[in-house]
Short mmCIF file of C-alpha atoms and ligand atoms in Angstrom, two decimals:
data_model
loop_
_atom_site.label_atom_id
_atom_site.label_comp_id
_atom_site.label_asym_id
_atom_site.label_seq_id
_atom_site.Cartn_x
_atom_site.Cartn_y
_atom_site.Cartn_z
CA MET E 13 131.01 -155.81 -72.03
CA THR E 14 132.32 -159.36 -71.79
CA ASP E 15 135.52 -159.04 -73.88
CA ARG E 16 138.41 -159.40 -71.45
CA PRO E 17 141.50 -160.83 -73.20
CA ARG E 18 143.59 -159.52 -70.30
CA ARG E 19 142.33 -162.46 -68.19
CA LEU E 20 144.84 -164.69 -69.93
CA ARG E 21 147.74 -162.28 -69.39
CA ARG E 22 147.29 -162.02 -65.64
CA THR E 23 150.26 -164.13 -64.46
CA ALA E 24 153.62 -165.07 -65.93
CA ALA E 25 152.69 -168.76 -65.71
CA LEU E 26 149.46 -168.20 -67.66
CA ARG E 27 151.29 -166.20 -70.32
CA GLU E 28 153.94 -168.89 -70.59
CA ALA E 29 151.33 -171.63 -70.97
CA LEU E 30 149.58 -169.78 -73.77
CA ALA E 31 152.54 -168.46 -75.75
CA GLU E 32 151.89 -169.16 -79.44
CA THR E 33 155.54 -169.39 -80.48
CA ARG E 34 158.67 -170.47 -78.63
CA LEU E 35 162.26 -170.78 -79.66
CA HIS E 36 164.30 -173.88 -78.97
CA PRO E 37 168.14 -173.71 -79.00
CA ALA E 38 168.19 -176.31 -81.78
CA GLN E 39 166.53 -173.77 -84.11
CA LEU E 40 169.44 -171.35 -83.88
CA ILE E 41 172.41 -171.23 -86.25
CA GLN E 42 175.58 -169.39 -85.23
CA PRO E 43 177.61 -167.77 -88.03
CA HIS E 44 181.44 -167.87 -87.81
CA PHE E 45 184.11 -165.89 -89.67
CA VAL E 46 187.03 -168.24 -90.26
CA VAL E 47 190.56 -167.01 -90.93
CA GLU E 48 193.98 -168.60 -91.52
CA GLY E 49 196.19 -169.24 -88.53
CA ASP E 50 195.30 -169.90 -84.93
CA GLY E 51 194.49 -166.40 -83.83
CA ARG E 52 191.34 -164.44 -83.18
CA SER E 53 190.51 -160.79 -83.79
CA PRO E 54 187.46 -158.73 -82.94
CA VAL E 55 185.17 -157.33 -85.65
CA ASP E 56 184.94 -153.64 -84.73
CA SER E 57 181.55 -153.11 -86.34
CA MET E 58 180.06 -156.18 -84.60
CA PRO E 59 180.76 -156.05 -80.84
CA GLY E 60 181.08 -159.57 -79.42
CA VAL E 61 181.91 -161.16 -82.80
CA GLU E 62 185.42 -162.36 -83.66
CA ARG E 63 187.19 -163.74 -86.70
CA MET E 64 188.75 -167.02 -85.63
CA GLY E 65 191.47 -169.38 -86.84
CA LEU E 66 190.85 -173.12 -86.75
CA ALA E 67 191.92 -173.85 -83.17
CA PRO E 68 189.80 -171.13 -81.52
CA LEU E 69 186.91 -172.02 -83.85
CA VAL E 70 186.96 -175.66 -82.77
CA GLU E 71 187.11 -174.62 -79.12
CA ARG E 72 184.26 -172.11 -79.49
CA VAL E 73 181.98 -174.57 -81.27
CA GLY E 74 182.68 -177.10 -78.50
CA ASN E 75 181.53 -174.58 -75.90
CA ASP E 76 178.47 -173.73 -77.95
CA LEU E 77 177.51 -177.41 -78.15
CA GLN E 78 177.27 -177.40 -74.34
CA LEU E 79 174.67 -174.63 -74.66
CA GLY E 80 172.63 -176.70 -77.11
CA LEU E 81 173.82 -174.57 -80.03
CA ALA E 82 174.67 -177.27 -82.56
CA SER E 83 174.45 -175.56 -85.95
CA VAL E 84 177.12 -173.35 -87.49
CA LEU E 85 177.34 -171.37 -90.72
CA LEU E 86 180.95 -170.86 -91.85
CA PHE E 87 182.30 -167.91 -93.82
CA GLY E 88 185.88 -168.00 -95.08
CA VAL E 89 187.69 -164.68 -94.73
CA THR E 90 190.83 -164.57 -96.84
CA GLU E 91 193.34 -162.15 -98.34
CA ASP E 92 193.96 -164.66 -101.10
CA LYS E 93 191.88 -163.02 -103.86
CA ASP E 94 192.04 -163.11 -107.65
CA GLU E 95 189.75 -162.86 -110.71
CA LYS E 96 188.70 -166.53 -110.57
CA ALA E 97 188.06 -166.95 -106.84
CA SER E 98 190.75 -169.67 -106.81
CA SER E 99 190.96 -169.82 -103.02
CA ALA E 100 187.20 -170.49 -102.82
CA THR E 101 187.25 -173.51 -105.10
CA ASP E 102 190.41 -175.08 -103.58
CA PRO E 103 189.52 -178.50 -102.09
CA ASP E 104 192.09 -177.81 -99.34
CA GLY E 105 191.07 -174.19 -98.88
CA LEU E 106 190.24 -172.50 -95.61
CA VAL E 107 186.60 -173.52 -95.31
CA PRO E 108 187.14 -177.19 -96.27
CA ARG E 109 189.87 -177.36 -93.61
CA ALA E 110 187.56 -175.80 -91.04
CA VAL E 111 184.81 -178.27 -91.94
CA ARG E 112 187.19 -181.22 -91.48
CA ALA E 113 188.49 -179.88 -88.17
CA LEU E 114 184.95 -179.50 -86.78
CA ARG E 115 183.85 -182.89 -88.08
CA ASP E 116 186.95 -184.57 -86.62
CA ALA E 117 186.34 -182.94 -83.26
CA TYR E 118 182.57 -183.38 -82.91
CA GLY E 119 181.35 -185.87 -85.52
CA ASP E 120 177.66 -185.58 -86.32
CA ARG E 121 176.85 -183.72 -83.11
CA VAL E 122 177.49 -180.52 -85.03
CA VAL E 123 175.49 -179.40 -88.08
CA ILE E 124 177.96 -177.79 -90.45
CA MET E 125 176.63 -175.32 -92.99
CA THR E 126 178.90 -173.31 -95.29
CA ASP E 127 178.29 -170.08 -97.15
CA VAL E 128 178.93 -170.49 -100.87
CA CYS E 129 179.72 -167.20 -102.58
CA LEU E 130 182.60 -165.78 -104.57
CA CYS E 131 182.69 -162.23 -103.16
CA GLY E 132 185.20 -162.96 -100.40
CA SER E 133 187.77 -164.44 -102.76
CA MET E 134 187.31 -162.26 -105.85
CA SER E 135 189.71 -159.31 -106.17
CA HIS E 136 186.76 -157.12 -107.25
CA GLY E 137 184.46 -158.25 -104.39
CA HIS E 138 181.47 -159.19 -106.55
CA CYS E 139 179.56 -162.42 -105.99
CA GLY E 140 180.20 -163.69 -109.52
CA VAL E 141 182.61 -163.45 -112.44
CA LEU E 142 183.08 -159.83 -113.54
CA HIS E 143 183.56 -158.91 -117.19
CA GLU E 144 183.68 -155.31 -118.40
CA GLY E 145 181.80 -154.12 -115.36
CA GLU E 146 179.09 -156.76 -115.61
CA VAL E 147 178.56 -159.73 -113.32
CA LEU E 148 178.15 -162.75 -115.60
CA ASN E 149 175.55 -165.24 -114.51
CA ASP E 150 176.33 -168.45 -116.38
CA ASP E 151 180.12 -168.07 -116.14
CA SER E 152 179.77 -167.91 -112.37
CA LEU E 153 177.90 -171.21 -112.03
CA PRO E 154 180.88 -173.59 -112.50
CA LEU E 155 182.89 -171.68 -109.87
CA LEU E 156 180.02 -171.73 -107.38
CA SER E 157 179.51 -175.44 -108.05
CA ALA E 158 183.22 -176.15 -107.53
CA MET E 159 183.15 -174.21 -104.26
CA ALA E 160 180.08 -176.10 -103.04
CA LEU E 161 181.71 -179.39 -104.01
CA ALA E 162 184.89 -178.57 -102.07
CA HIS E 163 182.75 -177.96 -98.98
CA ALA E 164 180.62 -181.06 -99.55
CA ARG E 165 183.67 -183.32 -99.97
CA ALA E 166 185.14 -181.93 -96.75
CA GLY E 167 181.99 -183.09 -94.98
CA ALA E 168 179.60 -180.13 -94.83
CA ASP E 169 176.01 -181.19 -94.07
CA VAL E 170 174.57 -178.20 -95.88
CA VAL E 171 175.95 -175.84 -98.52
CA ALA E 172 174.34 -172.41 -98.66
CA PRO E 173 174.71 -170.40 -101.88
CA SER E 174 174.33 -166.67 -101.18
CA ASP E 175 175.39 -165.22 -104.53
CA MET E 176 171.95 -164.76 -106.14
CA MET E 177 172.98 -165.94 -109.62
CA ASP E 178 170.05 -167.46 -111.51
CA GLN E 179 169.97 -171.28 -111.65
CA ARG E 180 172.82 -171.76 -109.22
CA VAL E 181 170.81 -174.19 -107.09
CA ALA E 182 170.23 -176.48 -110.08
CA ALA E 183 173.88 -176.18 -111.14
CA ILE E 184 175.17 -177.02 -107.64
CA ARG E 185 172.70 -179.91 -107.22
CA ASP E 186 173.77 -181.40 -110.58
CA ARG E 187 177.45 -181.12 -109.76
CA LEU E 188 177.05 -182.65 -106.30
CA ASP E 189 174.94 -185.53 -107.59
CA GLU E 190 177.29 -186.19 -110.51
CA VAL E 191 180.11 -187.08 -108.10
CA GLY E 192 177.97 -188.90 -105.54
CA CYS E 193 177.46 -186.14 -102.96
CA THR E 194 173.75 -186.85 -103.03
CA ASP E 195 173.39 -186.46 -99.24
CA THR E 196 174.68 -182.90 -99.08
CA ALA E 197 171.73 -180.56 -98.62
CA ILE E 198 171.33 -177.11 -100.18
CA LEU E 199 170.09 -174.19 -98.12
CA SER E 200 169.44 -171.55 -100.73
CA TYR E 201 169.66 -167.89 -99.81
CA SER E 202 166.59 -167.85 -102.00
CA SER E 203 165.12 -164.43 -101.26
CA LYS E 204 168.10 -162.22 -100.58
CA PHE E 205 167.71 -158.48 -100.87
CA ALA E 206 170.23 -155.81 -101.89
CA SER E 207 170.39 -154.44 -98.38
CA ALA E 208 172.22 -151.78 -96.39
CA PHE E 209 171.88 -154.13 -93.41
CA TYR E 210 174.94 -156.09 -94.65
CA GLY E 211 177.30 -153.17 -93.93
CA PRO E 212 179.02 -154.60 -90.82
CA PHE E 213 179.38 -158.05 -92.45
CA ARG E 214 181.33 -156.65 -95.38
CA ASP E 215 183.75 -155.20 -92.85
CA ALA E 216 183.97 -158.56 -91.03
CA ALA E 217 184.38 -160.65 -94.17
CA ASP E 218 186.32 -158.12 -96.26
CA SER E 219 183.86 -158.73 -99.09
CA ALA E 220 182.57 -155.31 -100.18
CA PRO E 221 182.46 -154.77 -103.96
CA GLY E 222 185.31 -152.52 -105.08
CA ALA E 223 183.07 -150.73 -107.57
CA GLY E 224 179.32 -150.71 -108.09
CA ASP E 225 176.75 -152.49 -105.95
CA ARG E 226 174.89 -155.80 -105.92
CA LYS E 227 171.59 -154.54 -107.32
CA THR E 228 171.82 -156.47 -110.60
CA TYR E 229 171.72 -159.76 -108.73
CA GLN E 230 170.20 -159.22 -105.27
CA LEU E 231 166.49 -158.43 -104.89
CA ASP E 232 165.03 -154.94 -104.84
CA PRO E 233 163.84 -154.26 -101.24
CA ARG E 234 160.55 -152.91 -102.61
CA ASN E 235 159.50 -156.23 -104.14
CA ARG E 236 157.37 -158.73 -102.31
CA ARG E 237 155.99 -160.81 -105.19
CA GLU E 238 159.40 -161.12 -106.82
CA ALA E 239 160.80 -162.36 -103.49
CA LEU E 240 158.20 -165.12 -103.43
CA LEU E 241 158.98 -166.01 -107.04
CA GLU E 242 162.72 -166.30 -106.29
CA SER E 243 162.08 -168.78 -103.49
CA VAL E 244 159.60 -170.82 -105.54
CA LEU E 245 162.14 -171.06 -108.39
CA ASP E 246 164.84 -172.31 -106.01
CA GLU E 247 162.48 -174.90 -104.56
CA ASN E 248 161.83 -176.13 -108.10
CA GLU E 249 165.57 -176.24 -108.81
CA GLY E 250 166.06 -178.64 -105.91
CA ALA E 251 166.79 -176.54 -102.83
CA ASP E 252 166.25 -178.45 -99.56
CA MET E 253 165.71 -175.32 -97.51
CA LEU E 254 164.85 -171.72 -98.32
CA MET E 255 165.88 -168.43 -96.72
CA VAL E 256 164.82 -164.83 -96.35
CA LYS E 257 167.59 -162.32 -95.78
CA PRO E 258 167.65 -159.83 -94.09
CA ALA E 259 164.91 -160.87 -91.68
CA LEU E 260 163.61 -158.00 -89.59
CA SER E 261 162.56 -155.66 -92.39
CA TYR E 262 161.19 -158.60 -94.39
CA LEU E 263 158.83 -160.41 -92.02
CA ASP E 264 156.06 -160.09 -94.63
CA VAL E 265 158.25 -162.00 -97.07
CA ILE E 266 158.92 -164.71 -94.46
CA ALA E 267 155.17 -165.08 -93.91
CA ASP E 268 154.47 -165.25 -97.66
CA ILE E 269 157.06 -167.94 -98.30
CA ALA E 270 156.13 -169.97 -95.20
CA ASP E 271 152.56 -170.07 -96.57
CA GLU E 272 153.67 -171.22 -99.99
CA THR E 273 156.33 -173.86 -99.33
CA SER E 274 156.58 -177.15 -97.46
CA LEU E 275 160.36 -176.79 -97.23
CA PRO E 276 162.02 -175.62 -94.01
CA LEU E 277 162.50 -171.86 -94.04
CA ALA E 278 165.45 -169.97 -92.53
CA ALA E 279 165.53 -166.32 -91.53
CA TYR E 280 168.90 -164.54 -91.52
CA ASN E 281 169.10 -161.96 -88.72
CA VAL E 282 171.95 -160.13 -90.47
CA SER E 283 174.93 -158.12 -89.29
CA GLY E 284 173.29 -154.68 -89.46
CA GLU E 285 170.32 -155.88 -87.44
CA TYR E 286 172.74 -157.24 -84.84
CA SER E 287 174.99 -154.19 -84.70
CA MET E 288 172.09 -151.73 -84.34
CA VAL E 289 170.98 -153.60 -81.21
CA LYS E 290 174.55 -153.70 -79.88
CA ALA E 291 175.07 -149.98 -80.45
CA ALA E 292 171.77 -148.98 -78.85
CA ALA E 293 172.29 -151.36 -75.92
CA ALA E 294 175.79 -149.97 -75.30
CA LYS E 295 174.18 -146.55 -74.88
CA GLY E 296 171.56 -147.95 -72.56
CA TRP E 297 168.77 -147.10 -75.00
CA VAL E 298 167.39 -150.62 -75.32
CA ASP E 299 167.51 -153.68 -73.06
CA GLU E 300 169.26 -156.53 -74.87
CA ALA E 301 167.84 -159.22 -72.61
CA THR E 302 164.31 -158.42 -73.77
CA ILE E 303 164.87 -156.99 -77.24
CA VAL E 304 166.82 -160.01 -78.53
CA PRO E 305 164.08 -162.57 -77.76
CA GLU E 306 161.51 -160.13 -79.16
CA ILE E 307 163.48 -159.85 -82.42
CA LEU E 308 164.23 -163.56 -82.79
CA GLY E 309 160.70 -164.45 -81.70
CA SER E 310 159.20 -162.20 -84.38
CA MET E 311 160.99 -164.23 -87.05
CA ALA E 312 159.61 -167.49 -85.65
CA ARG E 313 156.14 -165.93 -85.40
CA ALA E 314 156.34 -164.85 -89.05
CA GLY E 315 157.02 -168.46 -90.05
CA ALA E 316 160.77 -169.13 -89.92
CA ASP E 317 161.74 -172.64 -88.81
CA VAL E 318 165.38 -171.82 -88.11
CA ILE E 319 167.17 -168.54 -87.44
CA ILE E 320 170.73 -167.60 -88.32
CA SER E 321 171.84 -165.00 -85.81
CA TYR E 322 174.98 -163.48 -84.30
CA HIS E 323 172.92 -163.25 -81.09
CA ALA E 324 172.51 -167.04 -80.90
CA ARG E 325 175.27 -167.80 -78.42
CA GLU E 326 174.72 -164.84 -76.11
CA ALA E 327 170.98 -165.47 -76.08
CA LEU E 328 171.54 -169.03 -74.82
CA GLU E 329 174.42 -168.11 -72.50
CA HIS E 330 172.32 -165.51 -70.73
CA GLY E 331 169.08 -167.46 -70.87
CA TRP E 332 167.36 -164.70 -72.84
CA LEU E 333 165.05 -167.14 -74.62
CA THR E 334 163.49 -168.61 -71.50
C1 LIG L 25 177.98 -163.03 -99.28
C2 LIG L 25 177.16 -162.78 -98.08
C3 LIG L 25 176.79 -161.55 -97.49
C4 LIG L 25 176.12 -161.87 -96.31
C5 LIG L 25 176.08 -163.27 -96.23
N1 LIG L 25 176.71 -163.79 -97.33
C6 LIG L 25 177.08 -160.15 -97.88
C7 LIG L 25 176.58 -159.59 -99.13
O1 LIG L 25 175.80 -160.19 -99.87
O2 LIG L 25 177.01 -158.47 -99.41
C8 LIG L 25 175.57 -160.89 -95.31
C9 LIG L 25 175.44 -161.41 -93.92
C10 LIG L 25 175.24 -160.38 -92.88
O3 LIG L 25 175.12 -159.17 -93.13
O4 LIG L 25 175.19 -160.78 -91.70
N2 LIG L 25 177.38 -162.75 -100.49
#
């Protein structure tokens, strides 16, 4: 009867000394919904999250830098939609202007990542070019590449394609290199599932498909081996970083990919995961101060190097991670 693992859990100081994983503020990435103008408006389905125009965005990111939160992921939210995603590929579009404003204000102290996807600027809300009800893979690649290039030229450190078209990482890498943007990194949303956990985001970003769903391009939630394959393919195409999205229901996938790759791996703690916590906490059913570090910590424990989360700022503001 000598097994007594509880010895090492006896005091808070002992537990702290022996913790196997820890989160540092530098590992967190805060998403932002960017809109035209200088206003801000709350996202009803995501308490605590706002859509922001450029001035409030710059101010918010400045405050976040004080907290040690230096990485942002930008989403453009626009009413300017058509069949060719023209607003997304515009070199002076919303996101390129936001990138320039942040770079002008904070230089290289901020890590600027941008979401690259057509859904927010297509009139039909799909992530690629739609023809007779079908999302066309190869026809979407030039538009995605043009969008990534607009962000890269504006000064983004990292472009992050989230569309799930095949071979988009290779297409974007080629286009960037062709014009000398060889230093712009690609964070591929490499293993992205067709998930109900994106519900609140589609409200925030006004990007829900008008008809149909995303199951012909996003991964089937039942598939673990296929998820690994998708990430391996993107690594081979030249991705600099990989991602699993959503995170909480896919910790097995995070662990698989972390085992297989030497690239940095991101976990995306998505909108539905965030809003479920917010809703339950508002009712007093869960304690945010302890559930948020447990959730984010589980992603690090599974093998994620960085975590994209709407909780990032509040977790640091309230000291939930320490
Ligand atoms: C765009 C995109 C989505 C998310 C990130 N980029 C939505 C989708 O694929 O429908 C979801 C993010 C979140 O839920 O927090 N394709």
